[in-house]
CSV table of C-alpha atoms and ligand atoms in Angstrom, one decimal:
chain,number,residue,atom,x,y,z
A,88,MET,CA,109.8,141.7,95.6
A,89,SER,CA,110.8,138.7,93.6
A,90,LEU,CA,111.9,135.4,94.7
A,91,SER,CA,114.5,132.9,93.7
A,92,ILE,CA,114.7,129.4,95.0
A,93,VAL,CA,118.1,127.1,95.5
A,94,ILE,CA,117.7,123.8,96.3
A,95,LEU,CA,120.7,121.9,97.6
A,96,ALA,CA,121.4,118.5,96.7
A,97,ALA,CA,125.1,118.4,96.0
A,98,GLY,CA,125.9,116.0,99.2
A,99,GLU,CA,127.2,112.5,98.8
A,100,GLY,CA,124.8,111.5,101.4
A,101,LYS,CA,127.7,109.3,102.8
A,102,ARG,CA,125.4,108.2,105.6
A,103,MET,CA,123.3,106.0,103.0
A,104,LYS,CA,126.0,103.9,102.3
A,105,SER,CA,124.8,104.0,98.5
A,106,ALA,CA,125.9,104.2,95.1
A,107,THR,CA,122.7,106.3,94.2
A,108,ALA,CA,122.8,110.1,95.5
A,109,LYS,CA,121.0,110.5,98.7
A,110,VAL,CA,118.3,113.0,97.0
A,111,MET,CA,117.6,110.4,94.1
A,112,HIS,CA,116.2,107.8,96.7
A,113,HIS,CA,112.8,107.3,96.7
A,114,LEU,CA,109.8,108.6,98.5
A,115,ALA,CA,106.3,107.3,97.8
A,116,GLY,CA,107.9,106.0,94.6
A,117,ARG,CA,109.8,109.7,93.6
A,118,PRO,CA,113.1,111.1,94.2
A,119,LEU,CA,113.3,113.2,97.3
A,120,LEU,CA,114.7,115.6,95.3
A,121,GLU,CA,111.5,115.6,93.1
A,122,HIS,CA,109.5,116.2,96.1
A,123,VAL,CA,111.6,119.4,96.9
A,124,ILE,CA,111.0,120.5,93.3
A,125,ASP,CA,107.1,120.0,92.8
A,126,ALA,CA,106.9,122.3,96.4
A,127,ALA,CA,109.3,125.1,94.9
A,128,ILE,CA,107.6,125.1,91.6
A,129,GLN,CA,104.2,125.8,93.2
A,130,LEU,CA,105.6,128.6,95.0
A,131,ASN,CA,106.1,130.2,91.4
A,132,PRO,CA,109.5,131.5,91.7
A,133,ASN,CA,111.4,133.8,89.3
A,134,LYS,CA,114.1,131.4,89.0
A,135,LEU,CA,114.8,127.9,90.4
A,136,VAL,CA,118.3,126.6,90.4
A,137,VAL,CA,119.6,123.3,91.9
A,138,VAL,CA,123.0,122.8,93.1
A,139,ALA,CA,124.1,119.1,92.1
A,140,GLY,CA,127.4,117.5,92.8
A,141,ASN,CA,129.5,116.4,89.9
A,142,ASP,CA,129.2,112.7,90.6
A,143,GLU,CA,127.8,109.4,89.2
A,144,GLY,CA,124.8,109.7,91.5
A,145,GLN,CA,122.3,110.1,88.9
A,146,VAL,CA,121.4,113.6,90.0
A,147,VAL,CA,122.2,115.4,87.1
A,148,PRO,CA,120.7,113.5,84.1
A,149,PHE,CA,117.6,113.9,86.3
A,150,LEU,CA,117.4,117.2,86.2
A,151,GLU,CA,118.7,117.9,82.5
A,152,CYS,CA,115.5,115.4,81.6
A,153,ASN,CA,113.3,117.6,83.8
A,154,GLN,CA,114.9,121.0,82.8
A,155,ILE,CA,115.7,122.0,85.9
A,156,GLU,CA,118.7,124.9,85.7
A,157,THR,CA,121.7,123.2,87.4
A,158,VAL,CA,125.1,124.4,88.7
A,159,ILE,CA,127.6,121.9,90.0
A,160,GLN,CA,129.3,122.0,93.2
A,161,ASN,CA,132.4,120.2,92.4
A,162,GLU,CA,133.8,119.5,95.9
A,163,GLN,CA,131.3,118.8,98.7
A,164,LEU,CA,132.7,121.5,101.1
A,165,GLY,CA,129.7,122.2,103.1
A,166,THR,CA,126.4,123.8,102.8
A,167,GLY,CA,127.7,128.0,102.9
A,168,HIS,CA,129.9,126.7,99.8
A,169,ALA,CA,127.0,125.2,98.0
A,170,LEU,CA,125.0,128.2,97.9
A,171,MET,CA,128.0,130.5,96.8
A,172,GLN,CA,128.2,128.2,93.3
A,173,ALA,CA,124.2,129.4,93.0
A,174,LYS,CA,124.9,133.2,93.2
A,175,ILE,CA,123.2,133.5,89.9
A,176,ALA,CA,120.3,132.9,91.7
A,177,MET,CA,120.6,135.9,93.7
A,178,THR,CA,121.5,138.2,90.9
A,179,ASP,CA,118.1,139.4,89.6
A,180,SER,CA,115.7,138.7,92.6
A,181,THR,CA,115.2,140.4,96.0
A,182,GLN,CA,115.0,137.2,98.0
A,183,VAL,CA,116.5,133.8,97.9
A,184,LEU,CA,114.7,131.1,99.4
A,185,VAL,CA,117.1,127.8,100.4
A,186,LEU,CA,115.5,124.4,100.5
A,187,TYR,CA,117.4,121.2,100.9
A,188,GLY,CA,117.2,118.2,98.4
A,189,ASP,CA,117.0,115.7,101.2
A,190,VAL,CA,113.9,117.9,103.5
A,191,PRO,CA,111.2,116.2,100.9
A,192,LEU,CA,107.8,117.0,103.1
A,193,THR,CA,107.7,120.4,103.4
A,194,LYS,CA,104.0,121.7,102.6
A,195,VAL,CA,103.8,124.7,100.2
A,196,THR,CA,102.0,126.5,102.8
A,197,THR,CA,104.3,126.6,104.9
A,198,LEU,CA,106.9,127.6,102.9
A,199,GLN,CA,104.7,130.7,101.6
A,200,ALA,CA,104.5,131.4,105.4
A,201,LEU,CA,107.9,131.6,105.8
A,202,ILE,CA,108.2,134.2,102.7
A,203,ASP,CA,105.6,136.3,104.4
A,204,CYS,CA,107.3,135.9,107.6
A,205,ALA,CA,110.2,138.5,106.6
A,206,ASP,CA,110.3,141.7,104.8
A,207,GLN,CA,112.4,141.8,102.0
A,208,ASN,CA,115.4,142.8,103.9
A,209,GLY,CA,115.1,140.2,106.8
A,210,ILE,CA,115.8,136.5,107.2
A,211,GLY,CA,113.5,133.9,107.9
A,212,ILE,CA,114.4,130.6,109.3
A,213,LEU,CA,112.1,127.6,109.5
A,214,THR,CA,112.5,125.8,112.9
A,215,THR,CA,110.6,122.8,114.4
A,216,LYS,CA,110.9,121.4,118.0
A,217,ILE,CA,111.5,118.1,118.6
A,218,ALA,CA,112.2,115.6,121.2
A,219,ASP,CA,115.5,114.1,120.2
A,220,PRO,CA,117.3,116.7,117.9
A,221,THR,CA,120.4,114.6,117.4
A,222,GLY,CA,122.1,115.6,114.3
A,223,TYR,CA,120.7,118.9,113.4
A,224,GLY,CA,121.8,122.4,114.0
A,225,ARG,CA,120.4,124.3,117.1
A,226,ILE,CA,118.8,127.2,116.9
A,227,VAL,CA,120.7,129.6,119.7
A,228,ARG,CA,118.7,132.4,121.3
A,229,ASN,CA,119.5,135.6,123.5
A,230,ASP,CA,118.0,136.2,126.7
A,231,SER,CA,115.1,138.2,125.0
A,232,GLY,CA,114.3,135.3,122.8
A,233,ARG,CA,116.2,136.7,119.7
A,234,VAL,CA,117.9,134.4,117.4
A,235,LYS,CA,121.9,134.8,118.2
A,236,CYS,CA,123.1,132.0,115.8
A,237,ILE,CA,122.8,128.3,114.5
A,238,THR,CA,125.0,125.9,115.9
A,239,GLU,CA,126.0,122.5,114.5
A,240,GLN,CA,125.9,119.3,116.3
A,241,LYS,CA,129.6,118.7,116.2
A,242,ASP,CA,130.3,122.3,117.3
A,243,ALA,CA,128.0,122.4,120.2
A,244,ASP,CA,128.3,122.1,124.2
A,245,GLU,CA,126.6,120.4,126.6
A,246,ARG,CA,124.1,123.5,127.0
A,247,VAL,CA,123.7,124.0,123.1
A,248,LEU,CA,123.2,120.3,122.5
A,249,ALA,CA,120.1,120.6,125.2
A,250,ILE,CA,118.2,123.0,122.9
A,251,LYS,CA,115.5,121.3,121.1
A,252,GLU,CA,114.5,124.0,118.6
A,253,VAL,CA,116.4,122.9,115.3
A,254,ASN,CA,117.2,124.4,112.2
A,255,SER,CA,115.3,122.7,109.5
A,256,GLY,CA,118.0,124.3,107.0
A,257,ILE,CA,115.2,126.0,105.2
A,258,MET,CA,116.0,129.8,105.1
A,259,LEU,CA,114.9,132.7,103.5
A,260,LEU,CA,117.5,135.3,102.5
A,261,PRO,CA,118.0,138.9,101.3
A,262,SER,CA,119.4,138.5,98.0
A,263,GLN,CA,122.0,141.6,98.0
A,264,TRP,CA,123.3,141.3,101.2
A,265,MET,CA,124.0,137.5,100.4
A,266,LEU,CA,126.2,138.2,97.5
A,267,SER,CA,128.5,140.2,99.7
A,268,SER,CA,128.1,137.9,102.4
A,269,LEU,CA,128.7,134.4,101.5
A,270,ASP,CA,132.3,134.7,100.7
A,271,ARG,CA,133.0,136.0,104.5
A,272,LEU,CA,132.0,132.3,105.5
A,273,GLY,CA,134.9,130.4,106.9
A,274,ASN,CA,135.5,126.4,107.4
A,275,ASP,CA,137.0,126.8,111.0
A,276,ASN,CA,134.8,124.3,112.6
A,277,ALA,CA,134.4,120.5,113.7
A,278,GLN,CA,133.5,119.5,110.0
A,279,GLY,CA,135.7,122.1,108.4
A,280,GLU,CA,133.1,122.7,106.1
A,281,TYR,CA,131.3,126.2,105.0
A,282,TYR,CA,128.1,126.3,106.8
A,283,LEU,CA,125.4,127.9,105.4
A,284,THR,CA,124.2,128.2,109.1
A,285,ASP,CA,127.1,130.7,110.0
A,286,ILE,CA,125.3,133.2,108.0
A,287,ILE,CA,122.8,133.8,111.0
A,288,ALA,CA,125.7,135.0,113.3
A,289,LEU,CA,126.9,137.0,110.5
A,290,ALA,CA,123.4,138.6,110.0
A,291,VAL,CA,122.7,139.4,113.7
A,292,ALA,CA,125.9,141.2,113.7
A,293,ASP,CA,125.2,143.4,110.5
A,294,GLY,CA,122.0,144.1,112.4
A,295,ILE,CA,119.7,142.3,109.6
A,296,GLU,CA,116.1,141.2,111.1
A,297,VAL,CA,116.2,137.3,112.0
A,298,ASN,CA,112.7,135.9,112.0
A,299,THR,CA,111.5,132.2,112.6
A,300,ILE,CA,108.7,130.0,111.7
A,301,CYS,CA,108.4,127.2,114.1
A,302,CYS,CA,106.8,124.1,112.3
A,303,ILE,CA,104.5,121.8,114.3
A,304,ASP,CA,104.6,118.9,112.4
A,305,GLU,CA,108.5,117.9,112.7
A,306,ALA,CA,107.7,115.5,109.6
A,307,GLU,CA,107.4,118.6,107.3
A,308,VAL,CA,111.1,119.8,108.2
A,309,ALA,CA,112.7,116.1,108.9
A,310,GLY,CA,116.1,115.6,106.8
A,311,VAL,CA,116.9,112.4,105.3
A,312,ASN,CA,120.4,111.3,106.1
A,313,THR,CA,119.8,107.6,106.9
A,314,ARG,CA,117.8,104.5,105.4
A,315,CYS,CA,116.1,104.6,108.9
A,316,GLN,CA,114.9,108.3,108.4
A,317,LEU,CA,113.6,107.6,105.0
A,318,ALA,CA,111.7,104.7,106.2
A,319,LYS,CA,110.2,106.7,108.9
A,320,LEU,CA,109.2,109.7,106.5
A,321,GLU,CA,107.7,107.1,104.1
A,322,ARG,CA,105.5,105.6,106.9
A,323,HIS,CA,104.8,109.3,108.0
A,324,TYR,CA,103.9,110.3,104.4
A,325,GLN,CA,101.6,107.0,103.8
A,326,ALA,CA,99.5,107.6,107.2
A,327,LEU,CA,99.0,111.4,105.8
A,328,GLN,CA,97.5,109.4,102.5
A,329,ALA,CA,95.5,106.5,104.3
A,330,ASP,CA,93.8,109.6,106.6
A,331,ARG,CA,93.2,111.7,103.3
A,332,LEU,CA,91.4,108.5,101.8
A,333,MET,CA,89.3,107.6,104.9
A,334,THR,CA,88.3,111.5,105.3
A,335,ALA,CA,87.2,111.1,101.7
A,336,GLY,CA,84.9,108.1,102.4
A,337,VAL,CA,87.2,105.3,101.5
A,338,THR,CA,87.5,102.2,103.8
A,339,LEU,CA,90.7,100.7,104.5
A,340,ALA,CA,91.0,97.3,105.9
A,341,ASP,CA,94.3,98.6,108.0
A,342,PRO,CA,95.3,102.0,107.4
A,343,ASN,CA,98.9,101.0,107.8
A,344,ARG,CA,99.1,98.8,105.2
A,345,ILE,CA,98.3,100.7,102.2
A,346,ASP,CA,100.9,102.5,99.7
A,347,VAL,CA,100.1,105.7,97.7
A,348,ARG,CA,103.1,106.3,95.3
A,349,GLY,CA,101.7,108.7,93.1
A,350,GLU,CA,98.1,110.5,93.0
A,351,LEU,CA,94.9,108.7,93.9
A,352,ASN,CA,91.6,109.9,93.2
A,353,ALA,CA,89.1,107.8,94.8
A,354,GLY,CA,85.0,108.5,95.0
A,355,ASN,CA,82.9,107.1,97.8
A,356,ASP,CA,82.5,103.7,99.9
A,357,ILE,CA,85.3,102.1,98.5
A,358,PHE,CA,86.8,99.4,100.2
A,359,ILE,CA,90.5,98.7,100.1
A,360,ASP,CA,91.9,95.4,101.5
A,361,ILE,CA,95.4,95.1,102.9
A,362,ASN,CA,99.0,95.6,101.1
A,363,VAL,CA,97.0,97.6,98.0
A,364,ILE,CA,99.8,99.7,96.1
A,365,PHE,CA,99.2,102.4,94.3
A,366,GLU,CA,101.5,103.7,91.6
A,367,GLY,CA,101.3,106.6,89.3
A,368,LYS,CA,98.2,108.2,88.3
A,369,VAL,CA,95.1,106.1,89.4
A,370,SER,CA,91.5,106.9,89.8
A,371,ILE,CA,88.8,104.6,91.3
A,372,ALA,CA,85.3,105.7,91.1
A,373,SER,CA,82.5,105.1,93.8
A,374,HIS,CA,82.1,101.6,95.3
A,375,VAL,CA,84.8,99.9,93.9
A,376,SER,CA,86.4,96.5,96.2
A,377,ILE,CA,90.1,96.1,95.9
A,378,GLY,CA,91.0,92.7,97.4
A,379,ALA,CA,94.1,92.2,99.5
A,380,ASN,CA,97.9,92.3,97.5
A,381,CYS,CA,96.7,94.2,94.6
A,382,ILE,CA,99.2,96.4,92.6
A,383,ILE,CA,97.3,99.7,90.5
A,384,LYS,CA,99.2,101.6,88.2
A,385,ASP,CA,98.4,104.6,86.1
A,386,SER,CA,94.5,103.1,85.5
A,387,GLU,CA,91.2,104.0,85.7
A,388,ILE,CA,88.6,101.8,87.4
A,389,ALA,CA,84.9,102.6,86.9
A,390,GLU,CA,81.9,102.4,89.3
A,391,GLY,CA,81.1,99.1,91.3
A,392,SER,CA,83.9,97.2,89.7
A,393,VAL,CA,85.6,94.3,92.1
A,394,ILE,CA,89.3,93.7,91.7
A,395,LEU,CA,89.9,90.4,93.9
A,396,PRO,CA,93.0,89.6,95.3
A,397,ASN,CA,96.7,89.6,94.0
A,398,SER,CA,95.8,91.4,90.8
A,399,MET,CA,98.0,93.6,89.1
A,400,ILE,CA,96.8,96.3,86.8
A,401,ASP,CA,99.1,98.6,84.7
A,402,SER,CA,97.9,101.3,82.4
A,403,SER,CA,94.8,100.1,82.0
A,404,VAL,CA,90.8,101.0,82.3
A,405,VAL,CA,88.6,98.9,84.0
A,406,GLY,CA,84.8,99.5,82.9
A,407,ALA,CA,82.0,99.7,85.3
A,408,GLY,CA,80.9,96.9,87.1
A,409,SER,CA,83.8,94.4,86.0
A,410,SER,CA,85.5,91.9,87.9
A,411,ILE,CA,89.2,91.2,87.9
A,412,GLY,CA,91.2,88.5,89.7
A,413,PRO,CA,91.9,86.8,91.7
A,414,PHE,CA,95.6,86.7,90.0
A,415,ALA,CA,94.7,88.3,87.0
A,416,ARG,CA,97.3,90.8,85.0
A,417,LEU,CA,96.0,93.6,83.0
A,418,ARG,CA,98.9,95.1,81.3
A,419,PRO,CA,99.4,98.4,79.3
A,420,GLY,CA,96.6,99.2,77.1
A,421,THR,CA,94.3,97.0,78.2
A,422,ILE,CA,90.6,98.4,78.0
A,423,LEU,CA,87.5,96.8,79.6
A,424,ARG,CA,84.1,97.8,79.1
A,425,GLU,CA,81.0,97.4,81.3
A,426,LYS,CA,80.7,94.2,83.3
A,427,ALA,CA,83.6,92.4,81.7
A,428,LYS,CA,85.3,89.8,83.8
A,429,ILE,CA,89.0,88.6,84.0
A,430,GLY,CA,89.4,85.7,85.8
A,431,ASN,CA,92.7,83.9,87.8
A,432,PHE,CA,95.6,83.6,85.9
A,433,VAL,CA,94.9,85.8,82.8
A,434,GLU,CA,97.1,87.8,81.3
A,435,VAL,CA,95.6,90.8,79.1
A,436,LYS,CA,97.7,93.2,77.2
A,437,ASN,CA,97.0,96.1,74.8
A,438,THR,CA,93.5,94.7,74.2
A,439,ASN,CA,89.9,96.1,74.0
A,440,VAL,CA,87.3,94.0,75.9
A,441,GLY,CA,83.6,94.4,75.1
A,442,VAL,CA,80.7,94.7,77.2
A,443,GLY,CA,80.0,91.8,79.4
A,444,SER,CA,82.9,89.6,77.9
A,445,LYS,CA,84.6,87.1,79.8
A,446,VAL,CA,88.0,85.5,79.9
A,447,ASN,CA,87.7,83.6,83.1
A,448,HIS,CA,90.9,81.0,83.6
A,449,LEU,CA,94.4,80.4,82.5
A,450,SER,CA,94.6,82.4,79.4
A,451,TYR,CA,96.8,85.0,77.6
A,452,ILE,CA,95.1,87.7,75.6
A,453,GLY,CA,97.2,90.2,73.4
A,454,ASP,CA,96.6,92.9,70.9
A,455,THR,CA,93.2,91.8,70.5
A,456,ASP,CA,89.9,93.8,69.7
A,457,MET,CA,86.9,91.4,71.5
A,458,GLY,CA,83.5,92.3,70.9
A,459,ALA,CA,80.6,92.1,73.5
A,460,GLY,CA,79.4,88.8,74.9
A,461,VAL,CA,82.2,86.9,74.3
A,462,ASN,CA,83.3,84.0,76.2
A,463,ILE,CA,87.0,83.0,75.9
A,464,GLY,CA,87.7,79.2,77.5
A,465,ALA,CA,90.0,78.4,80.0
A,466,GLY,CA,93.8,77.9,78.6
A,467,THR,CA,92.9,80.3,75.3
A,468,ILE,CA,96.3,82.2,74.0
A,469,THR,CA,96.3,84.6,71.3
A,470,CYS,CA,99.6,84.1,69.4
A,471,ASN,CA,100.2,87.6,68.8
A,472,TYR,CA,103.9,87.4,68.1
A,473,ASP,CA,105.9,86.0,65.4
A,474,GLY,CA,109.1,86.6,66.5
A,475,VAL,CA,109.7,90.0,64.7
A,476,ASN,CA,106.0,91.8,64.4
A,477,LYS,CA,103.0,91.8,66.7
A,478,HIS,CA,99.6,91.1,65.2
A,479,ARG,CA,96.0,91.3,66.1
A,480,THR,CA,93.3,89.3,66.9
A,481,VAL,CA,89.6,90.6,66.0
A,482,ILE,CA,86.8,88.4,67.9
A,483,GLY,CA,83.2,89.2,67.1
A,484,ASP,CA,80.2,90.1,69.2
A,485,ASN,CA,78.8,86.6,71.2
A,486,ALA,CA,81.8,84.4,69.7
A,487,PHE,CA,82.4,81.4,72.0
A,488,ILE,CA,86.0,80.2,72.3
A,489,GLY,CA,86.5,76.7,73.5
A,490,SER,CA,89.3,75.9,76.1
A,491,ASP,CA,92.7,75.4,75.1
A,492,THR,CA,92.4,77.4,71.8
A,493,GLN,CA,95.2,78.7,70.0
A,494,LEU,CA,94.4,82.0,67.8
A,495,VAL,CA,97.4,82.7,65.7
A,496,ALA,CA,97.1,86.2,64.7
A,497,PRO,CA,96.4,88.0,62.5
A,498,VAL,CA,93.1,85.9,62.6
A,499,THR,CA,89.3,87.1,63.0
A,500,VAL,CA,86.9,85.1,64.6
A,501,GLY,CA,83.4,85.9,63.3
A,502,GLU,CA,80.2,87.0,65.2
A,503,GLY,CA,78.6,84.7,67.1
A,504,SER,CA,81.0,81.7,66.3
A,505,THR,CA,81.9,78.8,67.9
A,506,ILE,CA,85.5,77.7,68.2
A,507,GLY,CA,85.9,73.9,68.9
A,508,ALA,CA,88.0,73.2,72.2
A,509,GLY,CA,91.6,72.6,71.2
A,510,THR,CA,91.8,74.5,68.0
A,511,THR,CA,94.6,76.3,66.7
A,512,LEU,CA,93.0,78.7,64.2
A,513,ARG,CA,95.3,79.8,61.8
A,514,LYS,CA,92.6,81.1,59.3
A,515,ASP,CA,89.4,83.4,60.1
A,516,ALA,CA,86.6,81.6,61.5
A,517,PRO,CA,83.2,82.7,59.8
A,518,ALA,CA,80.6,84.1,61.8
A,519,GLY,CA,77.5,81.9,63.5
A,520,GLN,CA,79.6,78.7,62.5
A,521,LEU,CA,81.4,75.9,64.6
A,522,THR,CA,85.3,76.3,63.5
A,523,LEU,CA,87.7,73.6,64.8
A,524,THR,CA,90.9,71.7,63.8
A,525,LYS,CA,91.5,68.8,66.1
A,526,ASN,CA,91.5,65.2,64.6
A,527,ILE,CA,88.5,63.2,64.9
A,528,GLN,CA,88.6,61.1,68.2
A,529,ARG,CA,89.3,57.2,67.9
A,530,THR,CA,90.0,54.3,69.8
A,531,VAL,CA,92.7,52.0,69.1
A,532,GLU,CA,91.8,48.3,68.7
A,533,GLY,CA,93.7,45.9,70.6
A,534,TRP,CA,95.9,48.2,72.3
A,535,LYS,CA,97.4,47.0,75.8
A,536,SER,CA,98.8,49.4,78.6
A,537,PRO,CA,102.6,48.2,79.2
A,538,GLU,CA,102.9,46.0,82.1
A,539,LYS,CA,105.5,46.4,84.7
A,540,LYS,CA,108.2,43.6,85.0
A,541,LYS,CA,108.3,41.6,88.2
B,617,LIG,C1,121.9,120.7,107.8
B,617,LIG,C2,122.4,121.9,108.5
B,617,LIG,C3,121.5,121.9,109.8
B,617,LIG,C4,120.2,121.6,110.0
B,617,LIG,C5,120.1,120.2,109.1
B,617,LIG,C6,118.5,120.0,108.6
B,617,LIG,C7,124.4,123.2,107.6
B,617,LIG,C8,125.6,123.5,108.0
B,617,LIG,N1,123.6,122.4,108.7
B,617,LIG,O1,122.9,119.8,108.4
B,617,LIG,O2,121.7,123.2,110.8
B,617,LIG,O3,119.5,121.0,111.0
B,617,LIG,O4,120.7,120.4,107.7
B,617,LIG,O5,118.2,118.9,107.8
B,617,LIG,O6,123.8,123.7,106.8
B,617,LIG,N2,125.0,120.0,100.4
B,617,LIG,C9,125.5,120.5,99.3
B,617,LIG,N3,126.4,120.3,99.3
B,617,LIG,C10,127.4,120.3,100.4
B,617,LIG,C11,127.0,119.6,101.7
B,617,LIG,C12,125.4,119.5,101.5
B,617,LIG,O7,124.5,120.8,98.3
B,617,LIG,O8,128.5,120.6,100.2
B,617,LIG,C13,123.1,119.6,100.4
B,617,LIG,C14,122.8,118.1,100.8
B,617,LIG,O9,122.7,117.5,99.6
B,617,LIG,C15,121.7,118.4,101.3
B,617,LIG,C16,121.7,119.3,102.5
B,617,LIG,O10,122.5,120.6,101.4
B,617,LIG,O11,120.6,118.1,100.5
B,617,LIG,C17,121.9,119.4,103.6
B,617,LIG,O12,123.3,118.8,103.8
B,617,LIG,P1,123.4,117.6,104.9
B,617,LIG,O13,125.3,117.2,104.5
B,617,LIG,O14,122.7,116.8,104.7
B,617,LIG,O15,123.4,118.6,106.4
B,617,LIG,P2,123.0,118.0,107.6
B,617,LIG,O16,124.5,117.8,108.3
B,617,LIG,O17,121.9,117.3,107.4
B,618,LIG,CA1,120.6,116.4,106.0
């Protein structure tokens, strides 16, 4: 037995009212279609084909970039017509699994159960029972409970509209029979479309066995047609993430106010305050505390660190026992060793910070290699950019940089040296000595402050 997977993703998604194709709208930070492709790949198919529209909706470039085989459905004449474009998927497999690009949260285990439910000549349909089935195709059964057909909302009468069991769109079909049957689909229906769902009545007439798997969690088969449905599914997905984290030993101040848009690996006894967003691949070791309103992307936070409120951390590594924020920004390439401290209104980029070094207030540190035990005074700026090139600043262990200093790169501050407050350092500062550039302070004799005219 061999399996091909076809993902239907050519629909315009008119109900989204968007210039972006529906399947490219994001759920948990990734296109809907990417969620479906990920699930498909995990099933190890012989062939994976996506049916895309010939549109400006960014689907084709996305598929090209991910090296996914694509067929184009030039006109959107319905789901049946879409599958006809993917006959190449049927020629070299015994079964075809049809997935929808706008049904993003189906679990791989559920899809596997569907594959297992039908023998290689039978059909499997993933269904669900929902309180409000409006918009979905209804699963119509005969008196003995066998599936007769699927009827679309717009073609249904009162009796059929009352059916709560709906078609998820996800189906497993025998390839050879499909190859000869797709051309038998008509478009004499309310929407004038070639419905894939009509294939079920044809199968029943041909004596093909139709099995169903009824999915308990309706979110797994929920389709996104409107922005309201997208928002509901997003919340559902985030609730699942919150449950997973709490089960794994993370305390959430409010499970309704956390967003995981990617992969978050977390240790135990972590505290996460409200409105924290995780993007990309983030790992947080045990005993870390994250304050309100932080955004953490593609980063690693080591054991026992404290991230204070309103901080942003992007593509950075935070060493154990460090303290970040409040209002700190770690930009890509920031690597902090243990017990570093980055305080309020500090921006750090492409920089190594040694053990126990501190940048506590109002500073910009870019393209810098900083040793251990360094203290950077308030308002220090590394002038790393000459308008064309970036240059590095090197600061030795235990150096002390006075407040309001500019370090004009490339420049090196020697170990244990002290830079006087307000210095503009254009040449290297020797180790262990005081270097400063400010004029000597003087008081002007006889100076009077101007008087206001009466
Ligand atoms: C479809 C099903 C319905 C099911 C529902 C589940 C049909 C006729 N109806 O209805 O029974 O309950 O999904 O969510 O199949 N697409 C194309 N080309 C087209 C039309 C659609 O590729 O010409 C793609 C869309 O991009 C989308 C999927 O097929 O990913 C479903 O299309 P959509 O128009 O959303 O179908 P529904 O009306 O939701
Ligand atoms: Ca749909």
